[in-house]
Amino acid sequence: MVAKRIIPCLDVRDGQVVKGINFLGIKEVGDAVEMGRRYCEEGADELVYLDISATREGRRTFAQLVEKIASQINIPFTVGGGISCLEDAARLLDAGADKISVNSAAIADPSLIEKIASHYGSQFVVVAIDARLVGDSWMATTHGGSVATDKELFSWASEACRRGAGEILFTSMDHDGTRNGYACEVYARLSELLPVPIIASGGAGSAAHIAEVLTAGKADAALAASIFHYGQIPIPELKKSLFEQGIEVRI
């Protein structure tokens, strides 16, 4: 059995990990390299760094940061944010990232997935999908959930896989920030539908929520931010709890 993964997510601006709600009230949480090293030491399986810099210059600086992160940690890490062409992906992968994540740009131009996957391999490509429930359908959004699209979650996820996505990172915008648990039924359906690993994001508020999405939700990995950044669920304690419940994790 493949071990389930625990993945802290770090939003980065100007080299600092920040947290906010819909990019408002953003405050610094810590140094991106130091926090990555700490999570590595605590037993995180992977990390996701999302660049929220608004300018092109900021994104060039992010590539330099990726080099520093790669030199300090020994677990895989994914980077995303503002990747809109093969050259953007190449710059970050060449800097030392293990995988890149694409979201809005892939919706605007789905061939971007194929371009990156054909050049580097599907194992390097994570397609992130932010969606919310509209009537009876889960519809993909962009710009942090604020812009609606005509992409239905399951059909878009299937297309992304056909085009070369190696993993799908789905965030339920209806659950994100609530700390009331994940959209487990949706993750279970994605897992049954798709041939690639599913990363669950949005709604983590307790160790029980993470256990539920890894079992009933059939997710391959659980991603969270605040609960790890503020020490509400220390990773060693979380993994011990999961292990005691019979969930395969790397201790």
PDB file of C-alpha atoms in Angstrom:
ATOM      1  CA  MET A   1       0.000   0.000   0.000  1.00  0.00           C
ATOM      2  CA  VAL A   2       1.301   3.456  -0.928  1.00  0.00           C
ATOM      3  CA  ALA A   3       1.639   5.685   2.133  1.00  0.00           C
ATOM      4  CA  LYS A   4      -0.697   8.663   2.421  1.00  0.00           C
ATOM      5  CA  ARG A   5       1.053  12.037   2.302  1.00  0.00           C
ATOM      6  CA  ILE A   6       0.809  15.061   4.590  1.00  0.00           C
ATOM      7  CA  ILE A   7       1.581  18.306   2.754  1.00  0.00           C
ATOM      8  CA  PRO A   8       1.886  21.768   4.332  1.00  0.00           C
ATOM      9  CA  CYS A   9       1.081  24.593   1.904  1.00  0.00           C
ATOM     10  CA  LEU A  10       3.035  27.838   2.111  1.00  0.00           C
ATOM     11  CA  ASP A  11       1.911  31.045   0.379  1.00  0.00           C
ATOM     12  CA  VAL A  12       4.990  33.150  -0.333  1.00  0.00           C
ATOM     13  CA  ARG A  13       5.461  36.849  -0.978  1.00  0.00           C
ATOM     14  CA  ASP A  14       8.920  38.462  -1.026  1.00  0.00           C
ATOM     15  CA  GLY A  15      10.505  35.411   0.561  1.00  0.00           C
ATOM     16  CA  GLN A  16       8.098  35.334   3.496  1.00  0.00           C
ATOM     17  CA  VAL A  17       5.286  32.868   4.178  1.00  0.00           C
ATOM     18  CA  VAL A  18       2.048  34.827   4.537  1.00  0.00           C
ATOM     19  CA  LYS A  19      -1.560  34.097   5.376  1.00  0.00           C
ATOM     20  CA  GLY A  20      -4.715  36.034   4.621  1.00  0.00           C
ATOM     21  CA  ILE A  21      -8.291  35.592   3.489  1.00  0.00           C
ATOM     22  CA  ASN A  22      -8.776  36.090  -0.250  1.00  0.00           C
ATOM     23  CA  PHE A  23      -5.495  38.007  -0.262  1.00  0.00           C
ATOM     24  CA  LEU A  24      -6.846  40.537   2.263  1.00  0.00           C
ATOM     25  CA  GLY A  25      -5.419  41.138   5.713  1.00  0.00           C
ATOM     26  CA  ILE A  26      -2.229  39.353   4.716  1.00  0.00           C
ATOM     27  CA  LYS A  27       0.339  38.987   7.463  1.00  0.00           C
ATOM     28  CA  GLU A  28       3.737  37.366   7.568  1.00  0.00           C
ATOM     29  CA  VAL A  29       4.018  33.989   9.247  1.00  0.00           C
ATOM     30  CA  GLY A  30       7.705  33.200   8.816  1.00  0.00           C
ATOM     31  CA  ASP A  31      10.682  32.730   6.520  1.00  0.00           C
ATOM     32  CA  ALA A  32       9.955  30.424   3.585  1.00  0.00           C
ATOM     33  CA  VAL A  33      13.233  28.516   3.777  1.00  0.00           C
ATOM     34  CA  GLU A  34      13.235  28.165   7.568  1.00  0.00           C
ATOM     35  CA  MET A  35       9.635  26.979   7.663  1.00  0.00           C
ATOM     36  CA  GLY A  36      10.301  24.490   4.892  1.00  0.00           C
ATOM     37  CA  ARG A  37      13.273  23.092   6.801  1.00  0.00           C
ATOM     38  CA  ARG A  38      11.199  22.828   9.974  1.00  0.00           C
ATOM     39  CA  TYR A  39       8.378  20.983   8.240  1.00  0.00           C
ATOM     40  CA  CYS A  40      10.929  18.661   6.685  1.00  0.00           C
ATOM     41  CA  GLU A  41      12.375  17.884  10.127  1.00  0.00           C
ATOM     42  CA  GLU A  42       8.887  17.348  11.582  1.00  0.00           C
ATOM     43  CA  GLY A  43       8.058  14.670   9.034  1.00  0.00           C
ATOM     44  CA  ALA A  44       6.102  16.396   6.268  1.00  0.00           C
ATOM     45  CA  ASP A  45       6.091  14.217   3.174  1.00  0.00           C
ATOM     46  CA  GLU A  46       6.056  17.050   0.666  1.00  0.00           C
ATOM     47  CA  LEU A  47       5.639  20.822   0.573  1.00  0.00           C
ATOM     48  CA  VAL A  48       3.711  23.138  -1.734  1.00  0.00           C
ATOM     49  CA  TYR A  49       4.922  26.705  -2.198  1.00  0.00           C
ATOM     50  CA  LEU A  50       2.565  29.144  -3.918  1.00  0.00           C
ATOM     51  CA  ASP A  51       3.999  32.429  -5.133  1.00  0.00           C
ATOM     52  CA  ILE A  52       1.471  35.234  -4.623  1.00  0.00           C
ATOM     53  CA  SER A  53       3.757  38.009  -5.872  1.00  0.00           C
ATOM     54  CA  ALA A  54       1.847  40.351  -8.149  1.00  0.00           C
ATOM     55  CA  THR A  55       4.736  41.375 -10.421  1.00  0.00           C
ATOM     56  CA  ARG A  56       6.966  39.622 -12.926  1.00  0.00           C
ATOM     57  CA  GLU A  57       9.999  40.876 -11.019  1.00  0.00           C
ATOM     58  CA  GLY A  58       8.649  39.219  -7.871  1.00  0.00           C
ATOM     59  CA  ARG A  59       8.342  35.948  -9.731  1.00  0.00           C
ATOM     60  CA  ARG A  60      11.956  36.102 -10.903  1.00  0.00           C
ATOM     61  CA  THR A  61      12.912  36.550  -7.263  1.00  0.00           C
ATOM     62  CA  PHE A  62      10.793  33.514  -6.430  1.00  0.00           C
ATOM     63  CA  ALA A  63      12.988  31.371  -8.686  1.00  0.00           C
ATOM     64  CA  GLN A  64      15.989  32.409  -6.615  1.00  0.00           C
ATOM     65  CA  LEU A  65      14.091  31.443  -3.482  1.00  0.00           C
ATOM     66  CA  VAL A  66      13.320  28.022  -4.988  1.00  0.00           C
ATOM     67  CA  GLU A  67      17.074  27.438  -5.348  1.00  0.00           C
ATOM     68  CA  LYS A  68      17.551  28.187  -1.643  1.00  0.00           C
ATOM     69  CA  ILE A  69      14.678  25.902  -0.646  1.00  0.00           C
ATOM     70  CA  ALA A  70      16.054  23.067  -2.783  1.00  0.00           C
ATOM     71  CA  SER A  71      19.435  23.358  -1.052  1.00  0.00           C
ATOM     72  CA  GLN A  72      17.916  23.127   2.429  1.00  0.00           C
ATOM     73  CA  ILE A  73      15.294  20.368   2.312  1.00  0.00           C
ATOM     74  CA  ASN A  74      15.345  16.729   1.251  1.00  0.00           C
ATOM     75  CA  ILE A  75      11.666  16.104   0.559  1.00  0.00           C
ATOM     76  CA  PRO A  76       9.821  16.805  -2.706  1.00  0.00           C
ATOM     77  CA  PHE A  77       8.281  20.223  -3.137  1.00  0.00           C
ATOM     78  CA  THR A  78       5.858  21.666  -5.645  1.00  0.00           C
ATOM     79  CA  VAL A  79       5.775  25.305  -6.682  1.00  0.00           C
ATOM     80  CA  GLY A  80       2.963  27.268  -8.287  1.00  0.00           C
ATOM     81  CA  GLY A  81       1.566  30.730  -8.791  1.00  0.00           C
ATOM     82  CA  GLY A  82       1.758  32.723 -11.990  1.00  0.00           C
ATOM     83  CA  ILE A  83       3.008  29.864 -14.167  1.00  0.00           C
ATOM     84  CA  SER A  84       1.544  30.694 -17.567  1.00  0.00           C
ATOM     85  CA  CYS A  85       3.977  29.223 -20.094  1.00  0.00           C
ATOM     86  CA  LEU A  86       6.582  26.498 -20.548  1.00  0.00           C
ATOM     87  CA  GLU A  87       9.370  28.985 -19.824  1.00  0.00           C
ATOM     88  CA  ASP A  88       7.863  29.800 -16.397  1.00  0.00           C
ATOM     89  CA  ALA A  89       7.747  26.108 -15.535  1.00  0.00           C
ATOM     90  CA  ALA A  90      11.251  25.525 -16.849  1.00  0.00           C
ATOM     91  CA  ARG A  91      12.711  28.315 -14.747  1.00  0.00           C
ATOM     92  CA  LEU A  92      11.275  26.851 -11.529  1.00  0.00           C
ATOM     93  CA  LEU A  93      12.047  23.204 -12.297  1.00  0.00           C
ATOM     94  CA  ASP A  94      15.592  24.125 -13.290  1.00  0.00           C
ATOM     95  CA  ALA A  95      15.900  26.033 -10.003  1.00  0.00           C
ATOM     96  CA  GLY A  96      15.259  22.784  -8.114  1.00  0.00           C
ATOM     97  CA  ALA A  97      11.508  22.356  -7.710  1.00  0.00           C
ATOM     98  CA  ASP A  98      10.336  18.758  -7.984  1.00  0.00           C
ATOM     99  CA  LYS A  99       6.930  19.598  -9.469  1.00  0.00           C
ATOM    100  CA  ILE A 100       5.027  22.623 -10.699  1.00  0.00           C
ATOM    101  CA  SER A 101       1.374  23.443 -10.167  1.00  0.00           C
ATOM    102  CA  VAL A 102      -0.807  25.164 -12.773  1.00  0.00           C
ATOM    103  CA  ASN A 103      -4.344  26.423 -12.266  1.00  0.00           C
ATOM    104  CA  SER A 104      -5.843  29.498 -13.958  1.00  0.00           C
ATOM    105  CA  ALA A 105      -3.421  29.435 -16.893  1.00  0.00           C
ATOM    106  CA  ALA A 106      -4.314  25.816 -17.637  1.00  0.00           C
ATOM    107  CA  ILE A 107      -8.013  26.701 -17.726  1.00  0.00           C
ATOM    108  CA  ALA A 108      -7.265  29.573 -20.109  1.00  0.00           C
ATOM    109  CA  ASP A 109      -5.025  27.377 -22.282  1.00  0.00           C
ATOM    110  CA  PRO A 110      -5.362  23.636 -21.569  1.00  0.00           C
ATOM    111  CA  SER A 111      -2.545  22.876 -24.028  1.00  0.00           C
ATOM    112  CA  LEU A 112      -0.163  24.289 -21.398  1.00  0.00           C
ATOM    113  CA  ILE A 113      -0.512  20.993 -19.514  1.00  0.00           C
ATOM    114  CA  GLU A 114       0.566  19.042 -22.597  1.00  0.00           C
ATOM    115  CA  LYS A 115       3.479  21.368 -23.295  1.00  0.00           C
ATOM    116  CA  ILE A 116       4.937  20.970 -19.822  1.00  0.00           C
ATOM    117  CA  ALA A 117       4.197  17.246 -19.562  1.00  0.00           C
ATOM    118  CA  SER A 118       5.681  16.461 -22.978  1.00  0.00           C
ATOM    119  CA  HIS A 119       8.818  18.423 -22.136  1.00  0.00           C
ATOM    120  CA  TYR A 120       9.389  17.245 -18.561  1.00  0.00           C
ATOM    121  CA  GLY A 121       7.025  14.320 -17.949  1.00  0.00           C
ATOM    122  CA  SER A 122       3.613  14.015 -16.297  1.00  0.00           C
ATOM    123  CA  GLN A 123       5.203  13.340 -12.920  1.00  0.00           C
ATOM    124  CA  PHE A 124       6.294  16.979 -12.840  1.00  0.00           C
ATOM    125  CA  VAL A 125       2.810  18.430 -13.452  1.00  0.00           C
ATOM    126  CA  VAL A 126       0.171  19.063 -10.776  1.00  0.00           C
ATOM    127  CA  VAL A 127      -3.073  20.588 -11.987  1.00  0.00           C
ATOM    128  CA  ALA A 128      -4.778  22.553  -9.212  1.00  0.00           C
ATOM    129  CA  ILE A 129      -8.533  23.039  -9.435  1.00  0.00           C
ATOM    130  CA  ASP A 130     -10.505  25.414  -7.220  1.00  0.00           C
ATOM    131  CA  ALA A 131     -14.227  24.692  -7.513  1.00  0.00           C
ATOM    132  CA  ARG A 132     -17.488  25.489  -5.789  1.00  0.00           C
ATOM    133  CA  LEU A 133     -20.952  23.944  -5.890  1.00  0.00           C
ATOM    134  CA  VAL A 134     -23.281  25.766  -8.293  1.00  0.00           C
ATOM    135  CA  GLY A 135     -26.699  24.152  -8.225  1.00  0.00           C
ATOM    136  CA  ASP A 136     -25.959  20.451  -8.575  1.00  0.00           C
ATOM    137  CA  SER A 137     -22.593  20.873 -10.291  1.00  0.00           C
ATOM    138  CA  TRP A 138     -19.090  21.568  -9.047  1.00  0.00           C
ATOM    139  CA  MET A 139     -17.729  24.357 -11.241  1.00  0.00           C
ATOM    140  CA  ALA A 140     -14.081  25.386 -11.485  1.00  0.00           C
ATOM    141  CA  THR A 141     -13.125  28.941 -10.602  1.00  0.00           C
ATOM    142  CA  THR A 142     -10.040  31.093 -10.962  1.00  0.00           C
ATOM    143  CA  HIS A 143      -8.472  33.941  -8.995  1.00  0.00           C
ATOM    144  CA  GLY A 144      -8.961  32.372  -5.585  1.00  0.00           C
ATOM    145  CA  GLY A 145     -12.531  31.333  -6.267  1.00  0.00           C
ATOM    146  CA  SER A 146     -13.725  34.799  -7.289  1.00  0.00           C
ATOM    147  CA  VAL A 147     -14.074  34.238 -11.050  1.00  0.00           C
ATOM    148  CA  ALA A 148     -16.489  31.618 -12.374  1.00  0.00           C
ATOM    149  CA  THR A 149     -15.679  29.456 -15.401  1.00  0.00           C
ATOM    150  CA  ASP A 150     -17.617  27.024 -17.582  1.00  0.00           C
ATOM    151  CA  LYS A 151     -15.372  24.129 -16.559  1.00  0.00           C
ATOM    152  CA  GLU A 152     -17.174  21.380 -14.636  1.00  0.00           C
ATOM    153  CA  LEU A 153     -14.890  19.799 -12.052  1.00  0.00           C
ATOM    154  CA  PHE A 154     -15.025  16.149 -13.067  1.00  0.00           C
ATOM    155  CA  SER A 155     -14.872  16.722 -16.812  1.00  0.00           C
ATOM    156  CA  TRP A 156     -12.064  19.273 -16.430  1.00  0.00           C
ATOM    157  CA  ALA A 157     -10.093  16.976 -14.119  1.00  0.00           C
ATOM    158  CA  SER A 158     -10.491  14.142 -16.630  1.00  0.00           C
ATOM    159  CA  GLU A 159      -9.328  16.381 -19.465  1.00  0.00           C
ATOM    160  CA  ALA A 160      -6.348  17.548 -17.422  1.00  0.00           C
ATOM    161  CA  CYS A 161      -5.310  13.929 -16.897  1.00  0.00           C
ATOM    162  CA  ARG A 162      -5.678  13.156 -20.607  1.00  0.00           C
ATOM    163  CA  ARG A 163      -3.472  16.132 -21.371  1.00  0.00           C
ATOM    164  CA  GLY A 164      -0.749  14.918 -19.025  1.00  0.00           C
ATOM    165  CA  ALA A 165      -1.450  15.934 -15.431  1.00  0.00           C
ATOM    166  CA  GLY A 166       0.360  13.656 -13.013  1.00  0.00           C
ATOM    167  CA  GLU A 167      -1.688  14.718  -9.981  1.00  0.00           C
ATOM    168  CA  ILE A 168      -4.868  16.682  -9.289  1.00  0.00           C
ATOM    169  CA  LEU A 169      -4.974  19.104  -6.353  1.00  0.00           C
ATOM    170  CA  PHE A 170      -8.629  19.926  -5.708  1.00  0.00           C
ATOM    171  CA  THR A 171      -9.706  22.687  -3.339  1.00  0.00           C
ATOM    172  CA  SER A 172     -13.372  23.037  -2.428  1.00  0.00           C
ATOM    173  CA  MET A 173     -13.938  26.790  -2.193  1.00  0.00           C
ATOM    174  CA  ASP A 174     -17.079  26.054  -0.188  1.00  0.00           C
ATOM    175  CA  HIS A 175     -15.015  24.324   2.488  1.00  0.00           C
ATOM    176  CA  ASP A 176     -11.800  26.331   2.326  1.00  0.00           C
ATOM    177  CA  GLY A 177     -11.164  28.272   5.530  1.00  0.00           C
ATOM    178  CA  THR A 178     -14.160  26.800   7.355  1.00  0.00           C
ATOM    179  CA  ARG A 179     -12.150  24.180   9.282  1.00  0.00           C
ATOM    180  CA  ASN A 180     -15.304  22.060   9.206  1.00  0.00           C
ATOM    181  CA  GLY A 181     -13.863  19.173   7.220  1.00  0.00           C
ATOM    182  CA  TYR A 182     -13.175  18.280   3.612  1.00  0.00           C
ATOM    183  CA  ALA A 183     -15.655  17.578   0.795  1.00  0.00           C
ATOM    184  CA  CYS A 184     -15.017  13.857   1.182  1.00  0.00           C
ATOM    185  CA  GLU A 185     -17.654  12.606  -1.256  1.00  0.00           C
ATOM    186  CA  VAL A 186     -16.114  14.693  -4.015  1.00  0.00           C
ATOM    187  CA  TYR A 187     -12.609  13.393  -3.346  1.00  0.00           C
ATOM    188  CA  ALA A 188     -13.866   9.812  -3.337  1.00  0.00           C
ATOM    189  CA  ARG A 189     -15.514  10.353  -6.701  1.00  0.00           C
ATOM    190  CA  LEU A 190     -12.390  11.972  -8.152  1.00  0.00           C
ATOM    191  CA  SER A 191     -10.269   9.099  -6.856  1.00  0.00           C
ATOM    192  CA  GLU A 192     -12.535   6.520  -8.481  1.00  0.00           C
ATOM    193  CA  LEU A 193     -12.721   8.462 -11.748  1.00  0.00           C
ATOM    194  CA  LEU A 194      -9.102   9.429 -12.313  1.00  0.00           C
ATOM    195  CA  PRO A 195      -5.923   7.385 -12.842  1.00  0.00           C
ATOM    196  CA  VAL A 196      -3.681   9.810 -10.927  1.00  0.00           C
ATOM    197  CA  PRO A 197      -3.204  10.702  -7.234  1.00  0.00           C
ATOM    198  CA  ILE A 198      -5.633  13.180  -5.658  1.00  0.00           C
ATOM    199  CA  ILE A 199      -4.485  15.855  -3.200  1.00  0.00           C
ATOM    200  CA  ALA A 200      -7.225  17.164  -0.904  1.00  0.00           C
ATOM    201  CA  SER A 201      -7.296  20.823   0.103  1.00  0.00           C
ATOM    202  CA  GLY A 202      -9.835  22.995   1.883  1.00  0.00           C
ATOM    203  CA  GLY A 203     -11.537  22.458   5.213  1.00  0.00           C
ATOM    204  CA  ALA A 204      -8.946  20.900   7.519  1.00  0.00           C
ATOM    205  CA  GLY A 205      -9.647  21.778  11.125  1.00  0.00           C
ATOM    206  CA  SER A 206      -8.656  18.646  13.033  1.00  0.00           C
ATOM    207  CA  ALA A 207      -6.751  15.394  12.796  1.00  0.00           C
ATOM    208  CA  ALA A 208     -10.121  13.650  12.431  1.00  0.00           C
ATOM    209  CA  HIS A 209     -10.866  15.656   9.284  1.00  0.00           C
ATOM    210  CA  ILE A 210      -7.564  14.603   7.751  1.00  0.00           C
ATOM    211  CA  ALA A 211      -8.135  10.962   8.693  1.00  0.00           C
ATOM    212  CA  GLU A 212     -11.594  11.111   7.115  1.00  0.00           C
ATOM    213  CA  VAL A 213     -10.435  12.518   3.777  1.00  0.00           C
ATOM    214  CA  LEU A 214      -7.649   9.936   3.559  1.00  0.00           C
ATOM    215  CA  THR A 215     -10.074   7.061   4.215  1.00  0.00           C
ATOM    216  CA  ALA A 216     -13.684   7.844   3.275  1.00  0.00           C
ATOM    217  CA  GLY A 217     -12.462  10.505   0.840  1.00  0.00           C
ATOM    218  CA  LYS A 218      -9.912   8.121  -0.704  1.00  0.00           C
ATOM    219  CA  ALA A 219      -7.490  11.019  -1.182  1.00  0.00           C
ATOM    220  CA  ASP A 220      -3.824  10.181  -1.616  1.00  0.00           C
ATOM    221  CA  ALA A 221      -2.649  13.265   0.264  1.00  0.00           C
ATOM    222  CA  ALA A 222      -3.987  15.966   2.581  1.00  0.00           C
ATOM    223  CA  LEU A 223      -2.827  19.548   2.163  1.00  0.00           C
ATOM    224  CA  ALA A 224      -3.333  22.269   4.761  1.00  0.00           C
ATOM    225  CA  ALA A 225      -1.845  25.599   5.796  1.00  0.00           C
ATOM    226  CA  SER A 226      -3.028  27.412   8.922  1.00  0.00           C
ATOM    227  CA  ILE A 227      -3.382  24.367  11.146  1.00  0.00           C
ATOM    228  CA  PHE A 228       0.293  23.597  10.558  1.00  0.00           C
ATOM    229  CA  HIS A 229       1.610  27.184  10.503  1.00  0.00           C
ATOM    230  CA  TYR A 230       0.057  27.994  13.877  1.00  0.00           C
ATOM    231  CA  GLY A 231       0.903  24.662  15.491  1.00  0.00           C
ATOM    232  CA  GLN A 232      -2.691  23.556  15.981  1.00  0.00           C
ATOM    233  CA  ILE A 233      -1.890  20.088  14.657  1.00  0.00           C
ATOM    234  CA  PRO A 234       1.825  19.251  14.940  1.00  0.00           C
ATOM    235  CA  ILE A 235       2.781  16.898  12.125  1.00  0.00           C
ATOM    236  CA  PRO A 236       4.393  14.246  14.394  1.00  0.00           C
ATOM    237  CA  GLU A 237       1.216  14.046  16.497  1.00  0.00           C
ATOM    238  CA  LEU A 238      -0.971  13.952  13.399  1.00  0.00           C
ATOM    239  CA  LYS A 239       0.979  11.102  11.869  1.00  0.00           C
ATOM    240  CA  LYS A 240       0.977   9.160  15.124  1.00  0.00           C
ATOM    241  CA  SER A 241      -2.801   9.496  15.282  1.00  0.00           C
ATOM    242  CA  LEU A 242      -3.232   8.405  11.660  1.00  0.00           C
ATOM    243  CA  PHE A 243      -0.919   5.432  12.158  1.00  0.00           C
ATOM    244  CA  GLU A 244      -2.857   4.323  15.248  1.00  0.00           C
ATOM    245  CA  GLN A 245      -6.025   4.368  13.135  1.00  0.00           C
ATOM    246  CA  GLY A 246      -4.450   1.992  10.638  1.00  0.00           C
ATOM    247  CA  ILE A 247      -3.771   4.624   7.992  1.00  0.00           C
ATOM    248  CA  GLU A 248      -0.498   3.987   6.179  1.00  0.00           C
ATOM    249  CA  VAL A 249       1.790   6.986   6.687  1.00  0.00           C
ATOM    250  CA  ARG A 250       5.539   7.502   6.688  1.00  0.00           C
ATOM    251  CA  ILE A 251       6.651   7.916  10.294  1.00  0.00           C
TER     252      ILE A 251
END
